[in-house]
Amino acid sequence: MEDFKLSLLSKRLRSGKCQIKFIITESAQEKMYGYMLTESGTTLREVVKKIERQVKIRGEGEYYHSHLYNLALKQQNEEILIFNS
């Protein structure tokens, strides 16, 4: 997934954090969607970088349950959930 479009919707939660829903489209077809939880001071640039990093990891096939192979390692990006459409 090299060339994709990212759409973002945000919602402030009572806890003060922000829930971000994102939709990833490629060639005018929805491929994935997901949710991300961030602190209220996180910039748009930081949010986009985190999402792009996770999409790249998922495209390389290293995304699925990598934390199960070594239970001593904590999953790095547990605040992002990505689903196929």
PDB file of N, CA, C and O in Angstrom:
ATOM      1  N   MET A   1       0.845  -1.180   0.000  1.00  0.00           N
ATOM      2  CA  MET A   1       0.000   0.000   0.000  1.00  0.00           C
ATOM      3  C   MET A   1       0.884   1.235   0.000  1.00  0.00           C
ATOM      4  O   MET A   1       1.246   1.751   1.028  1.00  0.00           O
ATOM      5  N   GLU A   2       1.210   1.686  -1.141  1.00  0.00           N
ATOM      6  CA  GLU A   2       2.074   2.851  -1.247  1.00  0.00           C
ATOM      7  C   GLU A   2       1.271   4.150  -1.341  1.00  0.00           C
ATOM      8  O   GLU A   2       1.553   5.097  -0.655  1.00  0.00           O
ATOM      9  N   ASP A   3       0.265   4.151  -2.198  1.00  0.00           N
ATOM     10  CA  ASP A   3      -0.486   5.372  -2.457  1.00  0.00           C
ATOM     11  C   ASP A   3      -1.899   5.210  -1.910  1.00  0.00           C
ATOM     12  O   ASP A   3      -2.729   4.528  -2.492  1.00  0.00           O
ATOM     13  N   PHE A   4      -2.166   5.825  -0.764  1.00  0.00           N
ATOM     14  CA  PHE A   4      -3.476   5.702  -0.157  1.00  0.00           C
ATOM     15  C   PHE A   4      -3.926   7.042   0.382  1.00  0.00           C
ATOM     16  O   PHE A   4      -3.133   7.950   0.604  1.00  0.00           O
ATOM     17  N   LYS A   5      -5.239   7.164   0.599  1.00  0.00           N
ATOM     18  CA  LYS A   5      -5.834   8.378   1.142  1.00  0.00           C
ATOM     19  C   LYS A   5      -6.302   8.070   2.561  1.00  0.00           C
ATOM     20  O   LYS A   5      -6.880   7.024   2.824  1.00  0.00           O
ATOM     21  N   LEU A   6      -6.051   8.990   3.457  1.00  0.00           N
ATOM     22  CA  LEU A   6      -6.376   8.816   4.863  1.00  0.00           C
ATOM     23  C   LEU A   6      -7.400   9.873   5.274  1.00  0.00           C
ATOM     24  O   LEU A   6      -7.163  11.070   5.122  1.00  0.00           O
ATOM     25  N   SER A   7      -8.549   9.427   5.792  1.00  0.00           N
ATOM     26  CA  SER A   7      -9.579  10.333   6.302  1.00  0.00           C
ATOM     27  C   SER A   7      -9.658  10.169   7.813  1.00  0.00           C
ATOM     28  O   SER A   7      -9.637   9.049   8.319  1.00  0.00           O
ATOM     29  N   LEU A   8      -9.753  11.281   8.526  1.00  0.00           N
ATOM     30  CA  LEU A   8      -9.765  11.255   9.987  1.00  0.00           C
ATOM     31  C   LEU A   8     -11.006  11.937  10.555  1.00  0.00           C
ATOM     32  O   LEU A   8     -11.432  12.974  10.050  1.00  0.00           O
ATOM     33  N   LEU A   9     -11.563  11.359  11.601  1.00  0.00           N
ATOM     34  CA  LEU A   9     -12.643  11.955  12.380  1.00  0.00           C
ATOM     35  C   LEU A   9     -12.243  11.854  13.841  1.00  0.00           C
ATOM     36  O   LEU A   9     -11.790  10.797  14.290  1.00  0.00           O
ATOM     37  N   SER A  10     -12.387  12.921  14.613  1.00  0.00           N
ATOM     38  CA  SER A  10     -11.975  12.865  16.015  1.00  0.00           C
ATOM     39  C   SER A  10     -13.142  13.184  16.936  1.00  0.00           C
ATOM     40  O   SER A  10     -14.083  13.893  16.569  1.00  0.00           O
ATOM     41  N   LYS A  11     -13.038  12.644  18.136  1.00  0.00           N
ATOM     42  CA  LYS A  11     -14.069  12.851  19.151  1.00  0.00           C
ATOM     43  C   LYS A  11     -13.366  12.945  20.504  1.00  0.00           C
ATOM     44  O   LYS A  11     -12.575  12.086  20.869  1.00  0.00           O
ATOM     45  N   ARG A  12     -13.644  14.006  21.236  1.00  0.00           N
ATOM     46  CA  ARG A  12     -13.044  14.176  22.565  1.00  0.00           C
ATOM     47  C   ARG A  12     -13.874  13.389  23.578  1.00  0.00           C
ATOM     48  O   ARG A  12     -15.095  13.510  23.634  1.00  0.00           O
ATOM     49  N   LEU A  13     -13.187  12.581  24.363  1.00  0.00           N
ATOM     50  CA  LEU A  13     -13.845  11.759  25.374  1.00  0.00           C
ATOM     51  C   LEU A  13     -13.868  12.480  26.724  1.00  0.00           C
ATOM     52  O   LEU A  13     -13.115  13.426  26.939  1.00  0.00           O
ATOM     53  N   ARG A  14     -14.723  12.035  27.633  1.00  0.00           N
ATOM     54  CA  ARG A  14     -14.814  12.660  28.949  1.00  0.00           C
ATOM     55  C   ARG A  14     -13.515  12.539  29.728  1.00  0.00           C
ATOM     56  O   ARG A  14     -13.231  13.348  30.599  1.00  0.00           O
ATOM     57  N   SER A  15     -12.723  11.545  29.419  1.00  0.00           N
ATOM     58  CA  SER A  15     -11.442  11.359  30.114  1.00  0.00           C
ATOM     59  C   SER A  15     -10.414  12.412  29.708  1.00  0.00           C
ATOM     60  O   SER A  15      -9.364  12.514  30.331  1.00  0.00           O
ATOM     61  N   GLY A  16     -10.702  13.177  28.654  1.00  0.00           N
ATOM     62  CA  GLY A  16      -9.765  14.183  28.167  1.00  0.00           C
ATOM     63  C   GLY A  16      -8.964  13.699  26.967  1.00  0.00           C
ATOM     64  O   GLY A  16      -8.320  14.492  26.292  1.00  0.00           O
ATOM     65  N   LYS A  17      -8.996  12.396  26.703  1.00  0.00           N
ATOM     66  CA  LYS A  17      -8.294  11.850  25.539  1.00  0.00           C
ATOM     67  C   LYS A  17      -9.160  12.028  24.295  1.00  0.00           C
ATOM     68  O   LYS A  17     -10.338  12.360  24.376  1.00  0.00           O
ATOM     69  N   CYS A  18      -8.555  11.797  23.139  1.00  0.00           N
ATOM     70  CA  CYS A  18      -9.268  11.893  21.870  1.00  0.00           C
ATOM     71  C   CYS A  18      -9.334  10.527  21.201  1.00  0.00           C
ATOM     72  O   CYS A  18      -8.338   9.819  21.130  1.00  0.00           O
ATOM     73  N   GLN A  19     -10.515  10.175  20.723  1.00  0.00           N
ATOM     74  CA  GLN A  19     -10.689   8.964  19.935  1.00  0.00           C
ATOM     75  C   GLN A  19     -10.689   9.382  18.477  1.00  0.00           C
ATOM     76  O   GLN A  19     -11.432  10.289  18.083  1.00  0.00           O
ATOM     77  N   ILE A  20      -9.853   8.764  17.680  1.00  0.00           N
ATOM     78  CA  ILE A  20      -9.758   9.102  16.267  1.00  0.00           C
ATOM     79  C   ILE A  20     -10.179   7.900  15.447  1.00  0.00           C
ATOM     80  O   ILE A  20      -9.647   6.805  15.627  1.00  0.00           O
ATOM     81  N   LYS A  21     -11.153   8.102  14.572  1.00  0.00           N
ATOM     82  CA  LYS A  21     -11.545   7.072  13.614  1.00  0.00           C
ATOM     83  C   LYS A  21     -10.890   7.441  12.299  1.00  0.00           C
ATOM     84  O   LYS A  21     -10.929   8.595  11.881  1.00  0.00           O
ATOM     85  N   PHE A  22     -10.252   6.459  11.663  1.00  0.00           N
ATOM     86  CA  PHE A  22      -9.624   6.727  10.375  1.00  0.00           C
ATOM     87  C   PHE A  22     -10.077   5.708   9.349  1.00  0.00           C
ATOM     88  O   PHE A  22     -10.398   4.572   9.675  1.00  0.00           O
ATOM     89  N   ILE A  23     -10.129   6.170   8.107  1.00  0.00           N
ATOM     90  CA  ILE A  23     -10.507   5.327   6.973  1.00  0.00           C
ATOM     91  C   ILE A  23      -9.405   5.441   5.933  1.00  0.00           C
ATOM     92  O   ILE A  23      -9.001   6.547   5.575  1.00  0.00           O
ATOM     93  N   ILE A  24      -8.930   4.302   5.479  1.00  0.00           N
ATOM     94  CA  ILE A  24      -7.866   4.263   4.477  1.00  0.00           C
ATOM     95  C   ILE A  24      -8.469   3.762   3.180  1.00  0.00           C
ATOM     96  O   ILE A  24      -9.057   2.682   3.132  1.00  0.00           O
ATOM     97  N   THR A  25      -8.372   4.586   2.134  1.00  0.00           N
ATOM     98  CA  THR A  25      -8.878   4.199   0.825  1.00  0.00           C
ATOM     99  C   THR A  25      -7.717   4.147  -0.159  1.00  0.00           C
ATOM    100  O   THR A  25      -6.762   4.905  -0.060  1.00  0.00           O
ATOM    101  N   GLU A  26      -7.840   3.226  -1.095  1.00  0.00           N
ATOM    102  CA  GLU A  26      -6.828   3.069  -2.136  1.00  0.00           C
ATOM    103  C   GLU A  26      -7.566   2.881  -3.451  1.00  0.00           C
ATOM    104  O   GLU A  26      -8.430   2.007  -3.558  1.00  0.00           O
ATOM    105  N   SER A  27      -7.269   3.712  -4.411  1.00  0.00           N
ATOM    106  CA  SER A  27      -7.937   3.667  -5.719  1.00  0.00           C
ATOM    107  C   SER A  27      -9.453   3.773  -5.569  1.00  0.00           C
ATOM    108  O   SER A  27     -10.202   3.011  -6.164  1.00  0.00           O
ATOM    109  N   ALA A  28      -9.909   4.707  -4.739  1.00  0.00           N
ATOM    110  CA  ALA A  28     -11.336   5.000  -4.501  1.00  0.00           C
ATOM    111  C   ALA A  28     -12.092   3.818  -3.908  1.00  0.00           C
ATOM    112  O   ALA A  28     -13.307   3.770  -3.961  1.00  0.00           O
ATOM    113  N   GLN A  29     -11.401   2.849  -3.314  1.00  0.00           N
ATOM    114  CA  GLN A  29     -12.045   1.716  -2.671  1.00  0.00           C
ATOM    115  C   GLN A  29     -11.560   1.639  -1.220  1.00  0.00           C
ATOM    116  O   GLN A  29     -10.364   1.687  -0.961  1.00  0.00           O
ATOM    117  N   GLU A  30     -12.503   1.532  -0.295  1.00  0.00           N
ATOM    118  CA  GLU A  30     -12.138   1.470   1.118  1.00  0.00           C
ATOM    119  C   GLU A  30     -11.433   0.150   1.401  1.00  0.00           C
ATOM    120  O   GLU A  30     -11.935  -0.922   1.094  1.00  0.00           O
ATOM    121  N   LYS A  31     -10.250   0.233   1.979  1.00  0.00           N
ATOM    122  CA  LYS A  31      -9.451  -0.951   2.271  1.00  0.00           C
ATOM    123  C   LYS A  31      -9.466  -1.300   3.753  1.00  0.00           C
ATOM    124  O   LYS A  31      -9.592  -2.449   4.116  1.00  0.00           O
ATOM    125  N   MET A  32      -9.294  -0.283   4.592  1.00  0.00           N
ATOM    126  CA  MET A  32      -9.200  -0.511   6.024  1.00  0.00           C
ATOM    127  C   MET A  32      -9.821   0.657   6.785  1.00  0.00           C
ATOM    128  O   MET A  32      -9.941   1.746   6.246  1.00  0.00           O
ATOM    129  N   TYR A  33     -10.175   0.383   8.013  1.00  0.00           N
ATOM    130  CA  TYR A  33     -10.598   1.444   8.915  1.00  0.00           C
ATOM    131  C   TYR A  33     -10.089   1.085  10.296  1.00  0.00           C
ATOM    132  O   TYR A  33      -9.680  -0.052  10.550  1.00  0.00           O
ATOM    133  N   GLY A  34     -10.065   2.058  11.174  1.00  0.00           N
ATOM    134  CA  GLY A  34      -9.573   1.767  12.505  1.00  0.00           C
ATOM    135  C   GLY A  34      -9.834   2.891  13.471  1.00  0.00           C
ATOM    136  O   GLY A  34     -10.406   3.930  13.117  1.00  0.00           O
ATOM    137  N   TYR A  35      -9.390   2.649  14.681  1.00  0.00           N
ATOM    138  CA  TYR A  35      -9.564   3.605  15.769  1.00  0.00           C
ATOM    139  C   TYR A  35      -8.244   3.775  16.495  1.00  0.00           C
ATOM    140  O   TYR A  35      -7.448   2.846  16.588  1.00  0.00           O
ATOM    141  N   MET A  36      -8.046   4.958  17.026  1.00  0.00           N
ATOM    142  CA  MET A  36      -6.826   5.274  17.743  1.00  0.00           C
ATOM    143  C   MET A  36      -7.183   6.150  18.930  1.00  0.00           C
ATOM    144  O   MET A  36      -8.043   7.027  18.829  1.00  0.00           O
ATOM    145  N   LEU A  37      -6.521   5.915  20.044  1.00  0.00           N
ATOM    146  CA  LEU A  37      -6.727   6.709  21.247  1.00  0.00           C
ATOM    147  C   LEU A  37      -5.467   7.520  21.498  1.00  0.00           C
ATOM    148  O   LEU A  37      -4.369   6.972  21.522  1.00  0.00           O
ATOM    149  N   THR A  38      -5.608   8.839  21.627  1.00  0.00           N
ATOM    150  CA  THR A  38      -4.453   9.708  21.837  1.00  0.00           C
ATOM    151  C   THR A  38      -4.717  10.688  22.972  1.00  0.00           C
ATOM    152  O   THR A  38      -5.855  10.902  23.378  1.00  0.00           O
ATOM    153  N   GLU A  39      -3.641  11.276  23.435  1.00  0.00           N
ATOM    154  CA  GLU A  39      -3.761  12.362  24.413  1.00  0.00           C
ATOM    155  C   GLU A  39      -4.248  13.606  23.688  1.00  0.00           C
ATOM    156  O   GLU A  39      -4.043  13.755  22.478  1.00  0.00           O
ATOM    157  N   SER A  40      -4.873  14.522  24.393  1.00  0.00           N
ATOM    158  CA  SER A  40      -5.458  15.702  23.749  1.00  0.00           C
ATOM    159  C   SER A  40      -4.412  16.627  23.131  1.00  0.00           C
ATOM    160  O   SER A  40      -4.713  17.362  22.215  1.00  0.00           O
ATOM    161  N   GLY A  41      -3.167  16.590  23.592  1.00  0.00           N
ATOM    162  CA  GLY A  41      -2.129  17.465  23.059  1.00  0.00           C
ATOM    163  C   GLY A  41      -1.387  16.907  21.856  1.00  0.00           C
ATOM    164  O   GLY A  41      -0.495  17.554  21.321  1.00  0.00           O
ATOM    165  N   THR A  42      -1.762  15.730  21.381  1.00  0.00           N
ATOM    166  CA  THR A  42      -1.084  15.115  20.238  1.00  0.00           C
ATOM    167  C   THR A  42      -1.402  15.883  18.962  1.00  0.00           C
ATOM    168  O   THR A  42      -2.555  16.220  18.708  1.00  0.00           O
ATOM    169  N   THR A  43      -0.381  16.160  18.165  1.00  0.00           N
ATOM    170  CA  THR A  43      -0.586  16.915  16.935  1.00  0.00           C
ATOM    171  C   THR A  43      -1.104  16.016  15.813  1.00  0.00           C
ATOM    172  O   THR A  43      -0.948  14.792  15.864  1.00  0.00           O
ATOM    173  N   LEU A  44      -1.692  16.635  14.811  1.00  0.00           N
ATOM    174  CA  LEU A  44      -2.190  15.909  13.647  1.00  0.00           C
ATOM    175  C   LEU A  44      -1.048  15.170  12.949  1.00  0.00           C
ATOM    176  O   LEU A  44      -1.199  14.028  12.529  1.00  0.00           O
ATOM    177  N   ARG A  45       0.105  15.805  12.864  1.00  0.00           N
ATOM    178  CA  ARG A  45       1.269  15.196  12.227  1.00  0.00           C
ATOM    179  C   ARG A  45       1.674  13.897  12.948  1.00  0.00           C
ATOM    180  O   ARG A  45       1.970  12.895  12.314  1.00  0.00           O
ATOM    181  N   GLU A  46       1.666  13.916  14.281  1.00  0.00           N
ATOM    182  CA  GLU A  46       2.015  12.726  15.063  1.00  0.00           C
ATOM    183  C   GLU A  46       0.999  11.605  14.845  1.00  0.00           C
ATOM    184  O   GLU A  46       1.369  10.437  14.714  1.00  0.00           O
ATOM    185  N   VAL A  47      -0.277  11.953  14.795  1.00  0.00           N
ATOM    186  CA  VAL A  47      -1.332  10.971  14.575  1.00  0.00           C
ATOM    187  C   VAL A  47      -1.153  10.308  13.211  1.00  0.00           C
ATOM    188  O   VAL A  47      -1.189   9.082  13.090  1.00  0.00           O
ATOM    189  N   VAL A  48      -0.947  11.111  12.183  1.00  0.00           N
ATOM    190  CA  VAL A  48      -0.787  10.578  10.829  1.00  0.00           C
ATOM    191  C   VAL A  48       0.449   9.679  10.741  1.00  0.00           C
ATOM    192  O   VAL A  48       0.400   8.605  10.137  1.00  0.00           O
ATOM    193  N   LYS A  49       1.549  10.071  11.375  1.00  0.00           N
ATOM    194  CA  LYS A  49       2.766   9.246  11.362  1.00  0.00           C
ATOM    195  C   LYS A  49       2.533   7.895  12.021  1.00  0.00           C
ATOM    196  O   LYS A  49       2.976   6.863  11.512  1.00  0.00           O
ATOM    197  N   LYS A  50       1.827   7.876  13.154  1.00  0.00           N
ATOM    198  CA  LYS A  50       1.549   6.616  13.840  1.00  0.00           C
ATOM    199  C   LYS A  50       0.692   5.695  12.978  1.00  0.00           C
ATOM    200  O   LYS A  50       0.943   4.496  12.892  1.00  0.00           O
ATOM    201  N   ILE A  51      -0.331   6.265  12.344  1.00  0.00           N
ATOM    202  CA  ILE A  51      -1.209   5.462  11.491  1.00  0.00           C
ATOM    203  C   ILE A  51      -0.431   4.932  10.287  1.00  0.00           C
ATOM    204  O   ILE A  51      -0.523   3.753   9.946  1.00  0.00           O
ATOM    205  N   GLU A  52       0.350   5.791   9.636  1.00  0.00           N
ATOM    206  CA  GLU A  52       1.134   5.359   8.476  1.00  0.00           C
ATOM    207  C   GLU A  52       2.115   4.254   8.852  1.00  0.00           C
ATOM    208  O   GLU A  52       2.305   3.302   8.101  1.00  0.00           O
ATOM    209  N   ARG A  53       2.728   4.373  10.020  1.00  0.00           N
ATOM    210  CA  ARG A  53       3.676   3.346  10.482  1.00  0.00           C
ATOM    211  C   ARG A  53       2.969   2.003  10.649  1.00  0.00           C
ATOM    212  O   ARG A  53       3.467   0.964  10.231  1.00  0.00           O
ATOM    213  N   GLN A  54       1.774   2.016  11.229  1.00  0.00           N
ATOM    214  CA  GLN A  54       1.035   0.770  11.435  1.00  0.00           C
ATOM    215  C   GLN A  54       0.544   0.169  10.119  1.00  0.00           C
ATOM    216  O   GLN A  54       0.542  -1.047   9.953  1.00  0.00           O
ATOM    217  N   VAL A  55       0.143   1.020   9.176  1.00  0.00           N
ATOM    218  CA  VAL A  55      -0.283   0.531   7.859  1.00  0.00           C
ATOM    219  C   VAL A  55       0.901  -0.108   7.137  1.00  0.00           C
ATOM    220  O   VAL A  55       0.766  -1.154   6.514  1.00  0.00           O
ATOM    221  N   LYS A  56       2.063   0.492   7.255  1.00  0.00           N
ATOM    222  CA  LYS A  56       3.268  -0.065   6.628  1.00  0.00           C
ATOM    223  C   LYS A  56       3.613  -1.416   7.249  1.00  0.00           C
ATOM    224  O   LYS A  56       3.914  -2.373   6.531  1.00  0.00           O
ATOM    225  N   ILE A  57       3.566  -1.524   8.577  1.00  0.00           N
ATOM    226  CA  ILE A  57       3.849  -2.791   9.253  1.00  0.00           C
ATOM    227  C   ILE A  57       2.850  -3.853   8.824  1.00  0.00           C
ATOM    228  O   ILE A  57       3.214  -4.992   8.533  1.00  0.00           O
ATOM    229  N   ARG A  58       1.591  -3.467   8.737  1.00  0.00           N
ATOM    230  CA  ARG A  58       0.548  -4.419   8.334  1.00  0.00           C
ATOM    231  C   ARG A  58       0.778  -4.888   6.906  1.00  0.00           C
ATOM    232  O   ARG A  58       0.585  -6.052   6.587  1.00  0.00           O
ATOM    233  N   GLY A  59       1.215  -3.998   6.032  1.00  0.00           N
ATOM    234  CA  GLY A  59       1.491  -4.350   4.643  1.00  0.00           C
ATOM    235  C   GLY A  59       2.672  -5.288   4.490  1.00  0.00           C
ATOM    236  O   GLY A  59       2.748  -6.064   3.542  1.00  0.00           O
ATOM    237  N   GLU A  60       3.599  -5.248   5.442  1.00  0.00           N
ATOM    238  CA  GLU A  60       4.761  -6.129   5.396  1.00  0.00           C
ATOM    239  C   GLU A  60       4.475  -7.493   5.993  1.00  0.00           C
ATOM    240  O   GLU A  60       5.345  -8.356   6.018  1.00  0.00           O
ATOM    241  N   GLY A  61       3.267  -7.704   6.509  1.00  0.00           N
ATOM    242  CA  GLY A  61       2.895  -9.000   7.046  1.00  0.00           C
ATOM    243  C   GLY A  61       3.377  -9.258   8.460  1.00  0.00           C
ATOM    244  O   GLY A  61       3.276 -10.366   8.950  1.00  0.00           O
ATOM    245  N   GLU A  62       3.865  -8.250   9.157  1.00  0.00           N
ATOM    246  CA  GLU A  62       4.369  -8.428  10.517  1.00  0.00           C
ATOM    247  C   GLU A  62       3.354  -7.986  11.559  1.00  0.00           C
ATOM    248  O   GLU A  62       3.668  -7.928  12.738  1.00  0.00           O
ATOM    249  N   TYR A  63       2.155  -7.688  11.162  1.00  0.00           N
ATOM    250  CA  TYR A  63       1.179  -7.082  12.059  1.00  0.00           C
ATOM    251  C   TYR A  63       0.461  -8.093  12.945  1.00  0.00           C
ATOM    252  O   TYR A  63       0.244  -7.861  14.110  1.00  0.00           O
ATOM    253  N   TYR A  64       0.072  -9.208  12.388  1.00  0.00           N
ATOM    254  CA  TYR A  64      -0.824 -10.130  13.067  1.00  0.00           C
ATOM    255  C   TYR A  64      -0.180 -10.815  14.262  1.00  0.00           C
ATOM    256  O   TYR A  64       0.717 -11.624  14.118  1.00  0.00           O
ATOM    257  N   HIS A  65      -0.617 -10.501  15.436  1.00  0.00           N
ATOM    258  CA  HIS A  65      -0.277 -11.167  16.685  1.00  0.00           C
ATOM    259  C   HIS A  65       1.213 -11.326  16.945  1.00  0.00           C
ATOM    260  O   HIS A  65       1.644 -12.341  17.471  1.00  0.00           O
ATOM    261  N   SER A  66       2.000 -10.340  16.608  1.00  0.00           N
ATOM    262  CA  SER A  66       3.431 -10.426  16.853  1.00  0.00           C
ATOM    263  C   SER A  66       3.736 -10.515  18.347  1.00  0.00           C
ATOM    264  O   SER A  66       4.748 -11.074  18.745  1.00  0.00           O
ATOM    265  N   HIS A  67       2.837  -9.994  19.195  1.00  0.00           N
ATOM    266  CA  HIS A  67       3.055 -10.054  20.642  1.00  0.00           C
ATOM    267  C   HIS A  67       2.910 -11.463  21.196  1.00  0.00           C
ATOM    268  O   HIS A  67       3.391 -11.764  22.274  1.00  0.00           O
ATOM    269  N   LEU A  68       2.266 -12.369  20.459  1.00  0.00           N
ATOM    270  CA  LEU A  68       2.081 -13.725  20.951  1.00  0.00           C
ATOM    271  C   LEU A  68       3.353 -14.565  20.865  1.00  0.00           C
ATOM    272  O   LEU A  68       3.484 -15.562  21.551  1.00  0.00           O
ATOM    273  N   TYR A  69       4.278 -14.175  20.033  1.00  0.00           N
ATOM    274  CA  TYR A  69       5.496 -14.955  19.865  1.00  0.00           C
ATOM    275  C   TYR A  69       6.463 -14.752  21.020  1.00  0.00           C
ATOM    276  O   TYR A  69       7.274 -15.614  21.307  1.00  0.00           O
ATOM    277  N   ASN A  70       6.411 -13.634  21.680  1.00  0.00           N
ATOM    278  CA  ASN A  70       7.255 -13.379  22.834  1.00  0.00           C
ATOM    279  C   ASN A  70       6.416 -12.619  23.852  1.00  0.00           C
ATOM    280  O   ASN A  70       6.240 -11.410  23.754  1.00  0.00           O
ATOM    281  N   LEU A  71       5.919 -13.322  24.825  1.00  0.00           N
ATOM    282  CA  LEU A  71       5.015 -12.712  25.795  1.00  0.00           C
ATOM    283  C   LEU A  71       5.718 -11.737  26.725  1.00  0.00           C
ATOM    284  O   LEU A  71       5.076 -10.965  27.421  1.00  0.00           O
ATOM    285  N   ALA A  72       7.050 -11.766  26.749  1.00  0.00           N
ATOM    286  CA  ALA A  72       7.792 -10.835  27.593  1.00  0.00           C
ATOM    287  C   ALA A  72       7.824  -9.434  26.993  1.00  0.00           C
ATOM    288  O   ALA A  72       8.013  -8.455  27.698  1.00  0.00           O
ATOM    289  N   LEU A  73       7.632  -9.347  25.691  1.00  0.00           N
ATOM    290  CA  LEU A  73       7.636  -8.046  25.019  1.00  0.00           C
ATOM    291  C   LEU A  73       6.227  -7.492  24.972  1.00  0.00           C
ATOM    292  O   LEU A  73       5.293  -8.174  24.590  1.00  0.00           O
ATOM    293  N   LYS A  74       6.088  -6.243  25.358  1.00  0.00           N
ATOM    294  CA  LYS A  74       4.795  -5.573  25.301  1.00  0.00           C
ATOM    295  C   LYS A  74       4.588  -5.039  23.892  1.00  0.00           C
ATOM    296  O   LYS A  74       5.504  -4.520  23.277  1.00  0.00           O
ATOM    297  N   GLN A  75       3.389  -5.166  23.384  1.00  0.00           N
ATOM    298  CA  GLN A  75       3.086  -4.644  22.066  1.00  0.00           C
ATOM    299  C   GLN A  75       3.238  -3.127  22.086  1.00  0.00           C
ATOM    300  O   GLN A  75       2.739  -2.449  22.969  1.00  0.00           O
ATOM    301  N   GLN A  76       3.933  -2.584  21.090  1.00  0.00           N
ATOM    302  CA  GLN A  76       4.282  -1.166  21.093  1.00  0.00           C
ATOM    303  C   GLN A  76       3.092  -0.248  20.859  1.00  0.00           C
ATOM    304  O   GLN A  76       2.967   0.786  21.487  1.00  0.00           O
ATOM    305  N   ASN A  77       2.232  -0.573  19.942  1.00  0.00           N
ATOM    306  CA  ASN A  77       1.170   0.352  19.547  1.00  0.00           C
ATOM    307  C   ASN A  77      -0.203  -0.212  19.875  1.00  0.00           C
ATOM    308  O   ASN A  77      -1.008  -0.456  19.013  1.00  0.00           O
ATOM    309  N   GLU A  78      -0.469  -0.408  21.148  1.00  0.00           N
ATOM    310  CA  GLU A  78      -1.736  -0.981  21.530  1.00  0.00           C
ATOM    311  C   GLU A  78      -2.883   0.018  21.472  1.00  0.00           C
ATOM    312  O   GLU A  78      -4.017  -0.351  21.641  1.00  0.00           O
ATOM    313  N   GLU A  79      -2.612   1.301  21.203  1.00  0.00           N
ATOM    314  CA  GLU A  79      -3.685   2.280  21.120  1.00  0.00           C
ATOM    315  C   GLU A  79      -4.284   2.392  19.735  1.00  0.00           C
ATOM    316  O   GLU A  79      -5.179   3.166  19.507  1.00  0.00           O
ATOM    317  N   ILE A  80      -3.811   1.575  18.781  1.00  0.00           N
ATOM    318  CA  ILE A  80      -4.319   1.616  17.415  1.00  0.00           C
ATOM    319  C   ILE A  80      -4.942   0.261  17.063  1.00  0.00           C
ATOM    320  O   ILE A  80      -4.318  -0.772  17.256  1.00  0.00           O
ATOM    321  N   LEU A  81      -6.184   0.290  16.559  1.00  0.00           N
ATOM    322  CA  LEU A  81      -6.849  -0.907  16.064  1.00  0.00           C
ATOM    323  C   LEU A  81      -7.141  -0.697  14.598  1.00  0.00           C
ATOM    324  O   LEU A  81      -7.698   0.328  14.203  1.00  0.00           O
ATOM    325  N   ILE A  82      -6.766  -1.682  13.754  1.00  0.00           N
ATOM    326  CA  ILE A  82      -6.998  -1.586  12.315  1.00  0.00           C
ATOM    327  C   ILE A  82      -7.782  -2.814  11.874  1.00  0.00           C
ATOM    328  O   ILE A  82      -7.462  -3.932  12.260  1.00  0.00           O
ATOM    329  N   PHE A  83      -8.804  -2.583  11.040  1.00  0.00           N
ATOM    330  CA  PHE A  83      -9.654  -3.658  10.544  1.00  0.00           C
ATOM    331  C   PHE A  83      -9.715  -3.591   9.024  1.00  0.00           C
ATOM    332  O   PHE A  83      -9.661  -2.507   8.444  1.00  0.00           O
ATOM    333  N   ASN A  84      -9.868  -4.759   8.380  1.00  0.00           N
ATOM    334  CA  ASN A  84     -10.099  -4.795   6.935  1.00  0.00           C
ATOM    335  C   ASN A  84     -11.549  -4.476   6.662  1.00  0.00           C
ATOM    336  O   ASN A  84     -12.430  -4.812   7.451  1.00  0.00           O
ATOM    337  N   SER A  85     -11.817  -3.850   5.536  1.00  0.00           N
ATOM    338  CA  SER A  85     -13.195  -3.538   5.157  1.00  0.00           C
ATOM    339  C   SER A  85     -13.802  -4.663   4.370  1.00  0.00           C
ATOM    340  O   SER A  85     -13.175  -5.429   3.758  1.00  0.00           O
TER     341      SER A  85
END
